């Protein structure tokens, strides 16, 4: 039984090393997806804020969420990362800001 657990541990560590770049990018994806999708829902599709909050809700919670309706900028923080999306125009829609 100990050998089996050791084998599973070695395989898990090997997988983590193999997928390290993808695992490192994952926290950034959560806040970026939420900011971009909320911006599109709210300012491109012109839905109300409460509907869009429900639309982008995920099983991983976000720690901060700001909707600046004057500049049409959404800022979302989650899992230690923060991303912004801004509505540019009717033709261009919303884009993530660096």
CSV table of N, CA and C in Angstrom, one decimal:
chain,number,residue,atom,x,y,z
A,1,UNK,N,0.8,-1.2,0.0
A,1,UNK,CA,0.0,0.0,0.0
A,1,UNK,C,0.9,1.3,0.0
A,2,UNK,N,2.0,1.2,0.8
A,2,UNK,CA,2.9,2.4,0.8
A,2,UNK,C,3.5,2.6,-0.6
A,3,UNK,N,3.9,1.6,-1.3
A,3,UNK,CA,4.5,1.7,-2.6
A,3,UNK,C,3.5,2.3,-3.6
A,4,UNK,N,2.2,1.9,-3.5
A,4,UNK,CA,1.2,2.4,-4.3
A,4,UNK,C,1.0,4.0,-4.1
A,5,UNK,N,0.9,4.4,-2.8
A,5,UNK,CA,0.8,5.8,-2.5
A,5,UNK,C,2.0,6.6,-3.0
A,6,UNK,N,3.2,6.0,-2.8
A,6,UNK,CA,4.4,6.7,-3.3
A,6,UNK,C,4.4,6.8,-4.8
A,7,UNK,N,4.0,5.8,-5.5
A,7,UNK,CA,3.8,5.9,-6.9
A,7,UNK,C,2.9,6.9,-7.4
A,8,UNK,N,1.7,7.0,-6.7
A,8,UNK,CA,0.7,8.0,-7.0
A,8,UNK,C,1.3,9.4,-6.8
A,9,UNK,N,2.0,9.6,-5.7
A,9,UNK,CA,2.6,10.9,-5.3
A,9,UNK,C,3.7,11.3,-6.4
A,10,UNK,N,4.5,10.3,-6.8
A,10,UNK,CA,5.5,10.6,-7.8
A,10,UNK,C,4.8,11.0,-9.2
A,11,UNK,N,3.8,10.3,-9.5
A,11,UNK,CA,3.1,10.6,-10.8
A,11,UNK,C,2.4,12.0,-10.7
A,12,UNK,N,1.8,12.3,-9.5
A,12,UNK,CA,1.2,13.6,-9.4
A,12,UNK,C,2.2,14.7,-9.5
A,13,UNK,N,3.4,14.6,-8.8
A,13,UNK,CA,4.4,15.6,-8.9
A,13,UNK,C,5.0,15.7,-10.3
A,14,UNK,N,5.1,14.6,-11.0
A,14,UNK,CA,5.5,14.6,-12.4
A,14,UNK,C,4.5,15.4,-13.3
A,15,UNK,N,3.2,15.1,-13.1
A,15,UNK,CA,2.2,15.8,-13.8
A,15,UNK,C,2.2,17.3,-13.5
A,16,UNK,N,2.5,17.7,-12.3
A,16,UNK,CA,2.5,19.1,-11.9
A,16,UNK,C,3.7,19.8,-12.6
A,17,UNK,N,4.8,19.1,-12.6
A,17,UNK,CA,6.0,19.7,-13.3
A,17,UNK,C,5.7,19.8,-14.8
A,18,UNK,N,5.1,18.8,-15.4
A,18,UNK,CA,4.8,18.9,-16.8
A,18,UNK,C,3.8,20.0,-17.2
A,19,UNK,N,2.8,20.2,-16.3
A,19,UNK,CA,1.8,21.2,-16.6
A,19,UNK,C,2.0,22.5,-15.9
A,20,UNK,N,3.2,22.8,-15.4
A,20,UNK,CA,3.5,24.0,-14.6
A,20,UNK,C,3.1,25.3,-15.2
A,21,UNK,N,3.3,25.5,-16.5
A,21,UNK,CA,2.9,26.7,-17.2
A,21,UNK,C,1.4,26.9,-17.2
A,22,UNK,N,0.7,25.8,-17.5
A,22,UNK,CA,-0.8,25.9,-17.5
A,22,UNK,C,-1.3,26.2,-16.1
A,23,UNK,N,-0.8,25.5,-15.1
A,23,UNK,CA,-1.2,25.7,-13.8
A,23,UNK,C,-0.9,27.1,-13.3
A,24,UNK,N,0.2,27.7,-13.7
A,24,UNK,CA,0.5,29.0,-13.3
A,24,UNK,C,-0.4,30.1,-13.9
A,25,UNK,N,-0.9,29.8,-15.1
A,25,UNK,CA,-1.8,30.7,-15.8
A,25,UNK,C,-3.3,30.6,-15.3
A,26,UNK,N,-3.6,29.6,-14.7
A,26,UNK,CA,-5.0,29.4,-14.3
A,26,UNK,C,-5.6,30.5,-13.4
A,27,UNK,N,-4.9,31.0,-12.4
A,27,UNK,CA,-5.5,32.0,-11.6
A,27,UNK,C,-5.9,33.3,-12.4
A,28,UNK,N,-5.1,33.6,-13.4
A,28,UNK,CA,-5.3,34.8,-14.2
A,28,UNK,C,-6.5,34.6,-15.0
A,29,UNK,N,-6.8,33.4,-15.5
A,29,UNK,CA,-8.0,33.1,-16.3
A,29,UNK,C,-9.3,33.5,-15.6
A,30,UNK,N,-9.4,33.2,-14.3
A,30,UNK,CA,-10.6,33.4,-13.6
A,30,UNK,C,-11.0,34.8,-13.6
A,31,UNK,N,-10.1,35.7,-13.2
A,31,UNK,CA,-10.5,37.1,-13.2
A,31,UNK,C,-10.7,37.7,-14.6
A,32,UNK,N,-9.8,37.3,-15.5
A,32,UNK,CA,-9.9,37.8,-16.9
A,32,UNK,C,-11.3,37.4,-17.5
A,33,UNK,N,-11.6,36.2,-17.4
A,33,UNK,CA,-12.9,35.7,-17.9
A,33,UNK,C,-14.1,36.5,-17.3
A,34,UNK,N,-14.1,36.6,-16.0
A,34,UNK,CA,-15.2,37.3,-15.3
A,34,UNK,C,-15.3,38.7,-15.8
A,35,UNK,N,-14.2,39.5,-15.8
A,35,UNK,CA,-14.2,40.9,-16.3
A,35,UNK,C,-14.7,41.0,-17.7
A,36,UNK,N,-14.2,40.2,-18.6
A,36,UNK,CA,-14.5,40.3,-20.0
A,36,UNK,C,-16.0,39.9,-20.3
A,37,UNK,N,-16.4,38.8,-19.7
A,37,UNK,CA,-17.8,38.4,-19.9
A,37,UNK,C,-18.8,39.3,-19.3
A,38,UNK,N,-18.5,39.9,-18.1
A,38,UNK,CA,-19.4,40.8,-17.4
A,38,UNK,C,-19.5,42.1,-18.3
A,39,UNK,N,-18.4,42.6,-18.8
A,39,UNK,CA,-18.4,43.8,-19.6
A,39,UNK,C,-19.2,43.6,-20.8
A,40,UNK,N,-19.1,42.4,-21.5
A,40,UNK,CA,-19.8,42.2,-22.7
A,40,UNK,C,-21.3,42.0,-22.4
A,41,UNK,N,-21.7,41.4,-21.3
A,41,UNK,CA,-23.0,41.2,-20.9
A,41,UNK,C,-23.7,42.6,-20.6
A,42,UNK,N,-23.0,43.4,-19.8
A,42,UNK,CA,-23.5,44.6,-19.3
A,42,UNK,C,-23.5,45.7,-20.4
A,43,UNK,N,-22.4,45.9,-21.1
A,43,UNK,CA,-22.3,47.1,-22.0
A,43,UNK,C,-22.5,46.8,-23.5
A,44,UNK,N,-22.3,45.5,-23.9
A,44,UNK,CA,-22.5,45.2,-25.3
A,44,UNK,C,-24.0,44.7,-25.5
A,45,UNK,N,-24.4,43.8,-24.6
A,45,UNK,CA,-25.8,43.3,-24.7
A,45,UNK,C,-26.8,44.1,-23.9
A,46,UNK,N,-26.3,45.1,-23.1
A,46,UNK,CA,-27.2,46.1,-22.4
A,46,UNK,C,-28.1,45.4,-21.4
A,47,UNK,N,-27.6,44.4,-20.7
A,47,UNK,CA,-28.4,43.7,-19.7
A,47,UNK,C,-28.2,44.4,-18.3
A,48,UNK,N,-29.1,44.2,-17.4
A,48,UNK,CA,-28.9,44.9,-16.1
A,48,UNK,C,-27.8,44.2,-15.3
A,49,UNK,N,-27.3,44.9,-14.3
A,49,UNK,CA,-26.1,44.5,-13.6
A,49,UNK,C,-26.4,43.2,-12.8
A,50,UNK,N,-27.5,43.1,-12.2
A,50,UNK,CA,-27.8,41.9,-11.4
A,50,UNK,C,-27.8,40.6,-12.3
A,51,UNK,N,-28.4,40.7,-13.4
A,51,UNK,CA,-28.4,39.6,-14.4
A,51,UNK,C,-27.0,39.2,-14.8
A,52,UNK,N,-26.2,40.2,-15.1
A,52,UNK,CA,-24.8,39.9,-15.5
A,52,UNK,C,-23.9,39.3,-14.4
A,53,UNK,N,-24.2,39.8,-13.2
A,53,UNK,CA,-23.4,39.2,-12.0
A,53,UNK,C,-23.7,37.7,-11.9
A,54,UNK,N,-25.0,37.3,-12.1
A,54,UNK,CA,-25.4,35.9,-12.1
A,54,UNK,C,-24.8,35.2,-13.3
A,55,UNK,N,-24.7,35.8,-14.4
A,55,UNK,CA,-24.3,35.2,-15.6
A,55,UNK,C,-22.8,34.8,-15.5
A,56,UNK,N,-22.0,35.6,-14.9
A,56,UNK,CA,-20.5,35.3,-14.8
A,56,UNK,C,-20.1,34.6,-13.5
A,57,UNK,N,-21.1,34.3,-12.6
A,57,UNK,CA,-20.8,33.7,-11.4
A,57,UNK,C,-20.1,32.3,-11.6
A,58,UNK,N,-19.1,32.0,-10.9
A,58,UNK,CA,-18.3,30.8,-11.1
A,58,UNK,C,-18.2,30.1,-9.7
A,59,UNK,N,-17.8,28.9,-9.7
A,59,UNK,CA,-17.7,28.1,-8.4
A,59,UNK,C,-16.5,28.6,-7.7
A,60,UNK,N,-15.5,29.2,-8.3
A,60,UNK,CA,-14.4,29.8,-7.6
A,60,UNK,C,-14.7,31.3,-7.4
A,61,UNK,N,-14.8,31.7,-6.2
A,61,UNK,CA,-15.2,33.1,-5.9
A,61,UNK,C,-14.2,34.2,-6.3
A,62,UNK,N,-14.6,35.4,-6.6
A,62,UNK,CA,-13.8,36.5,-6.8
A,62,UNK,C,-13.7,37.3,-5.5
A,63,UNK,N,-12.5,37.9,-5.2
A,63,UNK,CA,-12.4,38.7,-4.0
A,63,UNK,C,-12.8,40.1,-4.1
A,64,UNK,N,-12.8,40.7,-5.3
A,64,UNK,CA,-13.2,42.1,-5.5
A,64,UNK,C,-13.8,42.2,-6.9
A,65,UNK,N,-14.8,43.1,-7.0
A,65,UNK,CA,-15.5,43.3,-8.2
A,65,UNK,C,-16.0,44.7,-8.3
A,66,UNK,N,-15.5,45.5,-9.3
A,66,UNK,CA,-15.8,46.9,-9.4
A,66,UNK,C,-16.4,47.1,-10.8
A,67,UNK,N,-17.5,47.8,-10.9
A,67,UNK,CA,-18.2,48.2,-12.2
A,67,UNK,C,-18.3,49.7,-12.2
A,68,UNK,N,-17.4,50.3,-12.9
A,68,UNK,CA,-17.4,51.8,-13.1
A,68,UNK,C,-18.2,52.1,-14.3
A,69,UNK,N,-19.5,52.5,-14.1
A,69,UNK,CA,-20.4,52.7,-15.2
A,69,UNK,C,-20.1,54.0,-16.0
A,70,UNK,N,-19.3,54.9,-15.4
A,70,UNK,CA,-19.0,56.2,-16.1
A,70,UNK,C,-17.9,55.9,-17.2
A,71,UNK,N,-16.9,55.2,-16.9
A,71,UNK,CA,-15.8,54.8,-17.9
A,71,UNK,C,-16.1,53.5,-18.5
A,72,UNK,N,-17.2,52.8,-18.0
A,72,UNK,CA,-17.5,51.4,-18.5
A,72,UNK,C,-16.3,50.5,-18.4
A,73,UNK,N,-15.7,50.5,-17.2
A,73,UNK,CA,-14.6,49.6,-16.9
A,73,UNK,C,-14.9,48.7,-15.8
A,74,UNK,N,-14.6,47.4,-16.0
A,74,UNK,CA,-14.8,46.4,-15.0
A,74,UNK,C,-13.5,45.9,-14.4
A,75,UNK,N,-13.3,45.9,-13.1
A,75,UNK,CA,-12.1,45.4,-12.5
A,75,UNK,C,-12.5,44.2,-11.6
A,76,UNK,N,-11.9,43.1,-11.8
A,76,UNK,CA,-12.1,41.9,-11.0
A,76,UNK,C,-10.8,41.3,-10.5
A,77,UNK,N,-10.9,40.9,-9.2
A,77,UNK,CA,-9.7,40.3,-8.6
A,77,UNK,C,-10.2,38.9,-8.0
A,78,UNK,N,-9.3,38.0,-8.2
A,78,UNK,CA,-9.6,36.6,-7.7
A,78,UNK,C,-8.3,35.8,-7.8
A,79,UNK,N,-8.1,35.0,-6.8
A,79,UNK,CA,-7.0,34.1,-6.7
A,79,UNK,C,-5.7,34.8,-6.8
A,80,UNK,N,-5.6,36.0,-6.2
A,80,UNK,CA,-4.4,36.8,-6.2
A,80,UNK,C,-4.1,37.5,-7.5
A,81,UNK,N,-4.9,37.5,-8.4
A,81,UNK,CA,-4.7,38.2,-9.7
A,81,UNK,C,-5.8,39.2,-10.0
A,82,UNK,N,-5.6,40.3,-10.7
A,82,UNK,CA,-6.6,41.3,-11.0
A,82,UNK,C,-6.5,41.6,-12.5
A,83,UNK,N,-7.7,41.8,-13.1
A,83,UNK,CA,-7.8,42.1,-14.5
A,83,UNK,C,-8.9,43.1,-14.7
A,84,UNK,N,-8.7,43.9,-15.8
A,84,UNK,CA,-9.7,44.9,-16.1
A,84,UNK,C,-10.2,44.7,-17.6
A,85,UNK,N,-11.4,45.0,-17.8
A,85,UNK,CA,-12.0,45.0,-19.1
A,85,UNK,C,-12.7,46.3,-19.3
A,86,UNK,N,-12.7,46.9,-20.5
A,86,UNK,CA,-13.3,48.2,-20.8
A,86,UNK,C,-14.1,48.1,-22.1
A,87,UNK,N,-15.3,48.7,-22.1
A,87,UNK,CA,-16.0,48.9,-23.3
A,87,UNK,C,-15.4,50.0,-24.1
A,88,UNK,N,-15.1,49.7,-25.4
A,88,UNK,CA,-14.5,50.7,-26.2
A,88,UNK,C,-15.5,51.4,-27.1
A,89,UNK,N,-16.3,50.6,-27.8
A,89,UNK,CA,-17.3,51.2,-28.7
A,89,UNK,C,-18.3,50.2,-29.1
A,90,UNK,N,-19.3,50.6,-29.8
A,90,UNK,CA,-20.3,49.6,-30.3
A,90,UNK,C,-19.7,48.6,-31.3
A,91,UNK,N,-18.8,49.1,-32.1
A,91,UNK,CA,-18.2,48.3,-33.1
A,91,UNK,C,-17.1,47.3,-32.5
A,92,UNK,N,-16.3,47.8,-31.5
A,92,UNK,CA,-15.2,47.0,-30.9
A,92,UNK,C,-15.6,46.2,-29.7
A,93,UNK,N,-16.7,46.6,-29.0
A,93,UNK,CA,-17.1,45.9,-27.8
A,93,UNK,C,-16.2,46.1,-26.6
A,94,UNK,N,-16.0,45.0,-25.9
A,94,UNK,CA,-15.1,45.1,-24.7
A,94,UNK,C,-13.8,44.4,-24.9
A,95,UNK,N,-12.8,44.9,-24.3
A,95,UNK,CA,-11.4,44.3,-24.4
A,95,UNK,C,-10.8,44.3,-23.0
A,96,UNK,N,-9.9,43.3,-22.8
A,96,UNK,CA,-9.1,43.3,-21.6
A,96,UNK,C,-8.0,44.3,-21.7
A,97,UNK,N,-7.8,45.0,-20.6
A,97,UNK,CA,-6.8,46.0,-20.5
A,97,UNK,C,-5.5,45.4,-19.8
A,98,UNK,N,-4.3,45.7,-20.3
A,98,UNK,CA,-3.1,45.2,-19.7
A,98,UNK,C,-2.9,45.8,-18.3
